[in-house]
PDB file of C-alpha atoms and ligand atoms in Angstrom:
ATOM      1  CA  UNK A   7       0.000   0.000   0.000  1.00 94.00           C
ATOM      2  CA  UNK A   8       1.801   3.013  -1.362  1.00 95.00           C
ATOM      3  CA  UNK A   9       1.080   6.701  -0.896  1.00 97.00           C
ATOM      4  CA  UNK A  10       2.393   9.689  -2.798  1.00 98.00           C
ATOM      5  CA  UNK A  11       1.898  13.089  -1.216  1.00 98.00           C
ATOM      6  CA  UNK A  12       1.931  16.068  -3.557  1.00 98.00           C
ATOM      7  CA  UNK A  13       2.916  19.230  -1.733  1.00 98.00           C
ATOM      8  CA  UNK A  14       2.886  22.684  -3.255  1.00 97.00           C
ATOM      9  CA  UNK A  15       1.223  26.065  -2.830  1.00 96.00           C
ATOM     10  CA  UNK A  16      -2.272  26.803  -4.137  1.00 93.00           C
ATOM     11  CA  UNK A  17      -2.048  27.041  -7.924  1.00 92.00           C
ATOM     12  CA  UNK A  18       1.073  24.871  -8.250  1.00 96.00           C
ATOM     13  CA  UNK A  19      -0.826  22.340 -10.380  1.00 95.00           C
ATOM     14  CA  UNK A  20      -1.247  19.562  -7.809  1.00 96.00           C
ATOM     15  CA  UNK A  21      -4.764  18.696  -8.980  1.00 95.00           C
ATOM     16  CA  UNK A  22      -3.871  18.642 -12.669  1.00 95.00           C
ATOM     17  CA  UNK A  23      -0.809  16.516 -12.037  1.00 97.00           C
ATOM     18  CA  UNK A  24      -2.563  14.160  -9.610  1.00 97.00           C
ATOM     19  CA  UNK A  25      -5.271  13.457 -12.185  1.00 96.00           C
ATOM     20  CA  UNK A  26      -2.656  12.577 -14.796  1.00 96.00           C
ATOM     21  CA  UNK A  27      -0.751  10.398 -12.331  1.00 96.00           C
ATOM     22  CA  UNK A  28      -3.937   8.591 -11.412  1.00 94.00           C
ATOM     23  CA  UNK A  29      -3.990   7.070 -14.903  1.00 89.00           C
ATOM     24  CA  UNK A  30      -0.327   6.179 -15.159  1.00 89.00           C
ATOM     25  CA  UNK A  31       0.059   4.930 -11.575  1.00 91.00           C
ATOM     26  CA  UNK A  32      -3.265   3.125 -11.244  1.00 91.00           C
ATOM     27  CA  UNK A  33      -3.773   4.720  -7.867  1.00 95.00           C
ATOM     28  CA  UNK A  34      -6.727   6.995  -7.121  1.00 97.00           C
ATOM     29  CA  UNK A  35      -6.280  10.708  -6.600  1.00 97.00           C
ATOM     30  CA  UNK A  36      -7.548  11.699  -3.177  1.00 98.00           C
ATOM     31  CA  UNK A  37      -8.065  15.453  -3.131  1.00 98.00           C
ATOM     32  CA  UNK A  38      -9.483  16.859   0.092  1.00 98.00           C
ATOM     33  CA  UNK A  39     -10.377  20.090  -1.750  1.00 96.00           C
ATOM     34  CA  UNK A  40     -12.433  18.092  -4.291  1.00 97.00           C
ATOM     35  CA  UNK A  41     -14.070  16.066  -1.510  1.00 97.00           C
ATOM     36  CA  UNK A  42     -15.079  19.232   0.315  1.00 97.00           C
ATOM     37  CA  UNK A  43     -16.355  20.813  -2.922  1.00 96.00           C
ATOM     38  CA  UNK A  44     -18.387  17.673  -3.671  1.00 96.00           C
ATOM     39  CA  UNK A  45     -19.976  17.881  -0.213  1.00 96.00           C
ATOM     40  CA  UNK A  46     -20.638  21.569  -0.673  1.00 95.00           C
ATOM     41  CA  UNK A  47     -22.363  21.009  -4.004  1.00 95.00           C
ATOM     42  CA  UNK A  48     -24.518  18.293  -2.499  1.00 96.00           C
ATOM     43  CA  UNK A  49     -25.327  20.435   0.543  1.00 94.00           C
ATOM     44  CA  UNK A  50     -24.285  17.784   3.040  1.00 96.00           C
ATOM     45  CA  UNK A  51     -23.677  18.630   6.671  1.00 96.00           C
ATOM     46  CA  UNK A  52     -19.944  18.282   6.083  1.00 96.00           C
ATOM     47  CA  UNK A  53     -20.193  20.626   3.095  1.00 96.00           C
ATOM     48  CA  UNK A  54     -21.997  23.257   5.119  1.00 96.00           C
ATOM     49  CA  UNK A  55     -19.412  23.043   7.864  1.00 96.00           C
ATOM     50  CA  UNK A  56     -16.516  23.271   5.408  1.00 97.00           C
ATOM     51  CA  UNK A  57     -17.968  26.189   3.474  1.00 96.00           C
ATOM     52  CA  UNK A  58     -17.346  28.843   6.111  1.00 94.00           C
ATOM     53  CA  UNK A  59     -13.647  27.979   6.122  1.00 96.00           C
ATOM     54  CA  UNK A  60     -13.275  27.474   2.383  1.00 95.00           C
ATOM     55  CA  UNK A  61     -14.917  30.785   1.527  1.00 92.00           C
ATOM     56  CA  UNK A  62     -12.334  32.577   3.644  1.00 92.00           C
ATOM     57  CA  UNK A  63      -9.406  30.499   2.372  1.00 93.00           C
ATOM     58  CA  UNK A  64      -8.844  29.010   5.810  1.00 96.00           C
ATOM     59  CA  UNK A  65      -8.343  25.372   6.667  1.00 98.00           C
ATOM     60  CA  UNK A  66     -11.240  23.171   7.696  1.00 98.00           C
ATOM     61  CA  UNK A  67     -10.556  21.855  11.234  1.00 98.00           C
ATOM     62  CA  UNK A  68      -8.152  18.911  11.387  1.00 98.00           C
ATOM     63  CA  UNK A  69     -10.572  16.529  13.111  1.00 97.00           C
ATOM     64  CA  UNK A  70     -13.162  16.978  10.343  1.00 97.00           C
ATOM     65  CA  UNK A  71     -10.596  16.652   7.555  1.00 98.00           C
ATOM     66  CA  UNK A  72      -8.901  13.588   9.033  1.00 98.00           C
ATOM     67  CA  UNK A  73     -12.237  11.801   9.534  1.00 97.00           C
ATOM     68  CA  UNK A  74     -13.159  12.487   5.906  1.00 97.00           C
ATOM     69  CA  UNK A  75      -9.805  11.145   4.627  1.00 98.00           C
ATOM     70  CA  UNK A  76     -10.071   8.082   6.830  1.00 97.00           C
ATOM     71  CA  UNK A  77     -13.449   7.278   5.252  1.00 96.00           C
ATOM     72  CA  UNK A  78     -12.127   7.873   1.768  1.00 97.00           C
ATOM     73  CA  UNK A  79      -9.063   5.646   2.216  1.00 97.00           C
ATOM     74  CA  UNK A  80     -11.242   2.816   3.491  1.00 96.00           C
ATOM     75  CA  UNK A  81     -12.887   2.557   0.074  1.00 97.00           C
ATOM     76  CA  UNK A  82     -11.868  -0.422  -2.092  1.00 97.00           C
ATOM     77  CA  UNK A  83     -10.248   1.618  -4.867  1.00 97.00           C
ATOM     78  CA  UNK A  84      -7.627   2.813  -2.353  1.00 97.00           C
ATOM     79  CA  UNK A  85      -6.644  -0.721  -1.376  1.00 96.00           C
ATOM     80  CA  UNK A  86      -3.215  -0.309  -3.010  1.00 96.00           C
ATOM     81  CA  UNK A  87      -2.686   3.271  -1.890  1.00 97.00           C
ATOM     82  CA  UNK A  88      -3.431   6.726  -3.269  1.00 97.00           C
ATOM     83  CA  UNK A  89      -2.064   9.969  -4.611  1.00 98.00           C
ATOM     84  CA  UNK A  90      -2.784  12.511  -1.923  1.00 98.00           C
ATOM     85  CA  UNK A  91      -3.446  16.012  -3.218  1.00 97.00           C
ATOM     86  CA  UNK A  92      -3.988  18.748  -0.653  1.00 97.00           C
ATOM     87  CA  UNK A  93      -3.622  16.450   2.345  1.00 98.00           C
ATOM     88  CA  UNK A  94      -1.937  16.565   4.799  1.00 98.00           C
ATOM     89  CA  UNK A  95      -1.792  20.326   5.191  1.00 98.00           C
ATOM     90  CA  UNK A  96      -0.888  20.639   8.893  1.00 98.00           C
ATOM     91  CA  UNK A  97       1.445  18.757  11.230  1.00 97.00           C
ATOM     92  CA  UNK A  98      -1.588  17.409  13.100  1.00 98.00           C
ATOM     93  CA  UNK A  99      -2.872  15.928   9.822  1.00 98.00           C
ATOM     94  CA  UNK A 100       0.573  14.498   9.019  1.00 98.00           C
ATOM     95  CA  UNK A 101       0.690  12.773  12.409  1.00 98.00           C
ATOM     96  CA  UNK A 102      -2.848  11.444  11.911  1.00 98.00           C
ATOM     97  CA  UNK A 103      -1.858  10.120   8.484  1.00 98.00           C
ATOM     98  CA  UNK A 104       1.183   8.345   9.962  1.00 98.00           C
ATOM     99  CA  UNK A 105      -1.055   6.663  12.524  1.00 98.00           C
ATOM    100  CA  UNK A 106      -3.595   5.713   9.861  1.00 97.00           C
ATOM    101  CA  UNK A 107      -0.932   4.244   7.575  1.00 97.00           C
ATOM    102  CA  UNK A 108       0.573   2.288  10.462  1.00 97.00           C
ATOM    103  CA  UNK A 109      -2.891   0.832  11.079  1.00 95.00           C
ATOM    104  CA  UNK A 110      -3.526   0.033   7.433  1.00 94.00           C
ATOM    105  CA  UNK A 111      -0.025  -1.238   6.671  1.00 94.00           C
ATOM    106  CA  UNK A 112       0.688   1.549   4.187  1.00 96.00           C
ATOM    107  CA  UNK A 113       3.772   3.681   3.608  1.00 97.00           C
ATOM    108  CA  UNK A 114       4.673   7.026   2.045  1.00 98.00           C
ATOM    109  CA  UNK A 115       6.816   6.357  -1.043  1.00 97.00           C
ATOM    110  CA  UNK A 116       7.775   9.936  -1.850  1.00 98.00           C
ATOM    111  CA  UNK A 117       6.702  13.544  -1.269  1.00 98.00           C
ATOM    112  CA  UNK A 118       7.179  15.536  -4.474  1.00 98.00           C
ATOM    113  CA  UNK A 119       7.334  19.269  -3.734  1.00 98.00           C
ATOM    114  CA  UNK A 120       6.030  21.219  -6.730  1.00 98.00           C
ATOM    115  CA  UNK A 121       7.890  24.525  -6.732  1.00 97.00           C
ATOM    116  CA  UNK A 122       6.407  27.636  -8.388  1.00 97.00           C
ATOM    117  CA  UNK A 123       7.295  31.240  -7.601  1.00 93.00           C
ATOM    118  CA  UNK A 124       4.777  33.495  -5.923  1.00 89.00           C
ATOM    119  CA  UNK A 125       4.076  35.942  -8.755  1.00 88.00           C
ATOM    120  CA  UNK A 126       3.305  33.103 -11.162  1.00 92.00           C
ATOM    121  CA  UNK A 127       0.979  31.500  -8.591  1.00 92.00           C
ATOM    122  CA  UNK A 128      -1.106  34.632  -8.117  1.00 86.00           C
ATOM    123  CA  UNK A 129      -1.423  35.051 -11.895  1.00 88.00           C
ATOM    124  CA  UNK A 130      -2.490  31.419 -12.313  1.00 89.00           C
ATOM    125  CA  UNK A 131      -5.056  31.613  -9.530  1.00 88.00           C
ATOM    126  CA  UNK A 132      -6.612  34.813 -10.841  1.00 85.00           C
ATOM    127  CA  UNK A 133      -6.852  33.219 -14.287  1.00 87.00           C
ATOM    128  CA  UNK A 134      -8.444  30.093 -12.782  1.00 83.00           C
ATOM    129  CA  UNK A 135     -10.974  32.341 -11.004  1.00 80.00           C
ATOM    130  CA  UNK A 136     -12.130  33.616 -14.405  1.00 82.00           C
ATOM    131  CA  UNK A 137     -12.286  30.169 -15.998  1.00 86.00           C
ATOM    132  CA  UNK A 138     -13.659  27.971 -13.216  1.00 81.00           C
ATOM    133  CA  UNK A 139     -15.363  30.593 -11.096  1.00 76.00           C
ATOM    134  CA  UNK A 140     -14.123  29.104  -7.846  1.00 74.00           C
ATOM    135  CA  UNK A 141     -15.326  31.413  -5.088  1.00 72.00           C
ATOM    136  CA  UNK A 142     -12.080  30.972  -3.158  1.00 78.00           C
ATOM    137  CA  UNK A 143     -10.007  32.324  -6.054  1.00 77.00           C
ATOM    138  CA  UNK A 144     -10.720  35.986  -5.246  1.00 81.00           C
ATOM    139  CA  UNK A 145      -7.717  38.207  -4.571  1.00 83.00           C
ATOM    140  CA  UNK A 146      -8.277  38.440  -0.805  1.00 85.00           C
ATOM    141  CA  UNK A 147      -8.838  34.741  -0.400  1.00 88.00           C
ATOM    142  CA  UNK A 148      -5.814  33.919  -2.532  1.00 88.00           C
ATOM    143  CA  UNK A 149      -3.691  36.011  -0.171  1.00 89.00           C
ATOM    144  CA  UNK A 150      -5.084  34.136   2.848  1.00 92.00           C
ATOM    145  CA  UNK A 151      -4.514  30.752   1.215  1.00 93.00           C
ATOM    146  CA  UNK A 152      -0.902  31.671   0.436  1.00 93.00           C
ATOM    147  CA  UNK A 153      -0.342  32.741   4.035  1.00 95.00           C
ATOM    148  CA  UNK A 154      -1.979  29.576   5.368  1.00 96.00           C
ATOM    149  CA  UNK A 155       0.274  27.527   3.082  1.00 96.00           C
ATOM    150  CA  UNK A 156       3.425  29.322   4.269  1.00 96.00           C
ATOM    151  CA  UNK A 157       2.498  29.080   7.938  1.00 97.00           C
ATOM    152  CA  UNK A 158       0.827  25.704   8.243  1.00 97.00           C
ATOM    153  CA  UNK A 159       1.703  23.499   5.277  1.00 97.00           C
ATOM    154  CA  UNK A 160       5.287  24.446   4.389  1.00 96.00           C
ATOM    155  CA  UNK A 161       6.610  23.175   7.761  1.00 96.00           C
ATOM    156  CA  UNK A 162       5.551  19.694   6.612  1.00 97.00           C
ATOM    157  CA  UNK A 163       8.379  19.796   4.088  1.00 98.00           C
ATOM    158  CA  UNK A 164      10.895  19.778   6.952  1.00 97.00           C
ATOM    159  CA  UNK A 165       9.054  16.926   8.612  1.00 97.00           C
ATOM    160  CA  UNK A 166       9.082  14.752   5.484  1.00 98.00           C
ATOM    161  CA  UNK A 167      12.620  15.838   4.550  1.00 98.00           C
ATOM    162  CA  UNK A 168      13.812  14.414   7.873  1.00 97.00           C
ATOM    163  CA  UNK A 169      12.543  11.090   6.592  1.00 95.00           C
ATOM    164  CA  UNK A 170      14.324  11.596   3.262  1.00 96.00           C
ATOM    165  CA  UNK A 171      11.033  11.712   1.362  1.00 98.00           C
ATOM    166  CA  UNK A 172      10.991  15.153  -0.262  1.00 98.00           C
ATOM    167  CA  UNK A 173      12.055  15.653  -3.883  1.00 98.00           C
ATOM    168  CA  UNK A 174      11.673  19.023  -5.585  1.00 98.00           C
ATOM    169  CA  UNK A 175       9.999  19.261  -8.973  1.00 98.00           C
ATOM    170  CA  UNK A 176      10.069  22.437 -11.066  1.00 98.00           C
ATOM    171  CA  UNK A 177       6.399  23.380 -11.420  1.00 97.00           C
ATOM    172  CA  UNK A 178       7.012  26.256 -13.835  1.00 96.00           C
ATOM    173  CA  UNK A 179       7.437  24.011 -16.844  1.00 97.00           C
ATOM    174  CA  UNK A 180       4.689  22.807 -19.171  1.00 96.00           C
ATOM    175  CA  UNK A 181       2.112  20.410 -17.732  1.00 97.00           C
ATOM    176  CA  UNK A 182       3.694  17.560 -19.739  1.00 97.00           C
ATOM    177  CA  UNK A 183       7.220  18.341 -18.529  1.00 98.00           C
ATOM    178  CA  UNK A 184       6.108  18.503 -14.889  1.00 98.00           C
ATOM    179  CA  UNK A 185       4.334  15.170 -15.348  1.00 97.00           C
ATOM    180  CA  UNK A 186       7.460  13.630 -16.878  1.00 97.00           C
ATOM    181  CA  UNK A 187       9.587  14.812 -13.926  1.00 98.00           C
ATOM    182  CA  UNK A 188       7.016  13.596 -11.410  1.00 97.00           C
ATOM    183  CA  UNK A 189       6.875  10.142 -13.001  1.00 96.00           C
ATOM    184  CA  UNK A 190      10.660   9.948 -12.868  1.00 96.00           C
ATOM    185  CA  UNK A 191      10.739  10.939  -9.193  1.00 96.00           C
ATOM    186  CA  UNK A 192       8.071   8.374  -8.334  1.00 96.00           C
ATOM    187  CA  UNK A 193       9.772   5.591 -10.290  1.00 93.00           C
ATOM    188  CA  UNK A 194      13.044   6.278  -8.514  1.00 92.00           C
ATOM    189  CA  UNK A 195      11.301   6.096  -5.153  1.00 90.00           C
ATOM    190  CA  UNK A 196       9.477   2.873  -5.876  1.00 70.00           C
TER     191      UNK A 196
HETATM  192  P1  AMP B 207      -7.768  23.013  -2.497  1.00 72.37           P
HETATM  193  O1  AMP B 207      -8.680  22.682  -3.620  1.00 72.37           O
HETATM  194  O2  AMP B 207      -6.843  21.877  -2.153  1.00 72.37           O
HETATM  195  O3  AMP B 207      -7.029  24.293  -2.699  1.00 72.37           O
HETATM  196  O4  AMP B 207      -8.691  23.214  -1.201  1.00 72.37           O
HETATM  197  C1  AMP B 207      -9.711  24.196  -1.163  1.00 72.37           C
HETATM  198  C2  AMP B 207     -10.089  24.488   0.278  1.00 72.37           C
HETATM  199  O5  AMP B 207     -10.572  23.298   0.917  1.00 72.37           O
HETATM  200  C3  AMP B 207      -8.945  24.961   1.167  1.00 72.37           C
HETATM  201  O6  AMP B 207      -8.692  26.345   1.045  1.00 72.37           O
HETATM  202  C4  AMP B 207      -9.466  24.579   2.553  1.00 72.37           C
HETATM  203  O7  AMP B 207     -10.472  25.469   2.982  1.00 72.37           O
HETATM  204  C5  AMP B 207     -10.139  23.246   2.272  1.00 72.37           C
HETATM  205  N1  AMP B 207      -9.166  22.128   2.415  1.00 72.37           N
HETATM  206  C6  AMP B 207      -8.687  21.325   1.432  1.00 72.37           C
HETATM  207  N2  AMP B 207      -7.823  20.419   1.919  1.00 72.37           N
HETATM  208  C7  AMP B 207      -7.740  20.650   3.258  1.00 72.37           C
HETATM  209  C8  AMP B 207      -6.989  20.069   4.315  1.00 72.37           C
HETATM  210  N3  AMP B 207      -6.137  19.038   4.106  1.00 72.37           N
HETATM  211  N4  AMP B 207      -7.168  20.564   5.557  1.00 72.37           N
HETATM  212  C9  AMP B 207      -8.030  21.578   5.794  1.00 72.37           C
HETATM  213  N5  AMP B 207      -8.735  22.193   4.847  1.00 72.37           N
HETATM  214  C10 AMP B 207      -8.595  21.742   3.575  1.00 72.37           C
END
């Protein structure tokens, strides 16, 4: 049971890349952002709870997020592992994931860090706001999400680097070139 954790700031292309990897790796993409958006669209209790945080660009509480991931990873399509996109995002979530993987007999194969500079990220997110109309792609919310990433998610890179799991991938190339580099990194880790 093998897990790949994609880490990168909002707009780095984690979702796009995870979807492409899903096909080549035969592992499902597990995106907490997509799961929350699905719940929001279907007006579930979880969706309503998540919305207040998502609208502001803040993180949904760890306990809620971890419970949702635990449910998702118990599904049969994740029996061989998953590509995690947008999770974990805090040290509490990383610890919870470690405990979950220990329980399930899974391991983290590699943590690709998709690196994109800040100016490019803001441009990409503003463009995505026009195309997809995501409510959390407004300028204010983008700023909050960047700050949240710097403060809460970036420290995870140190945590995983201590375990020798982090490999940097240049996210400012074409989608195809980033995918090629990611596949290489994952193959080398396997
Ligand atoms: P994303 O699509 O990954 O950018 O996520 C969109 C929003 O969903 C985030 O800004 C958070 O409000 C929420 N979210 C997604 N993943 C997590 C997570 N691992 N922990 C807490 N909140 C999350």
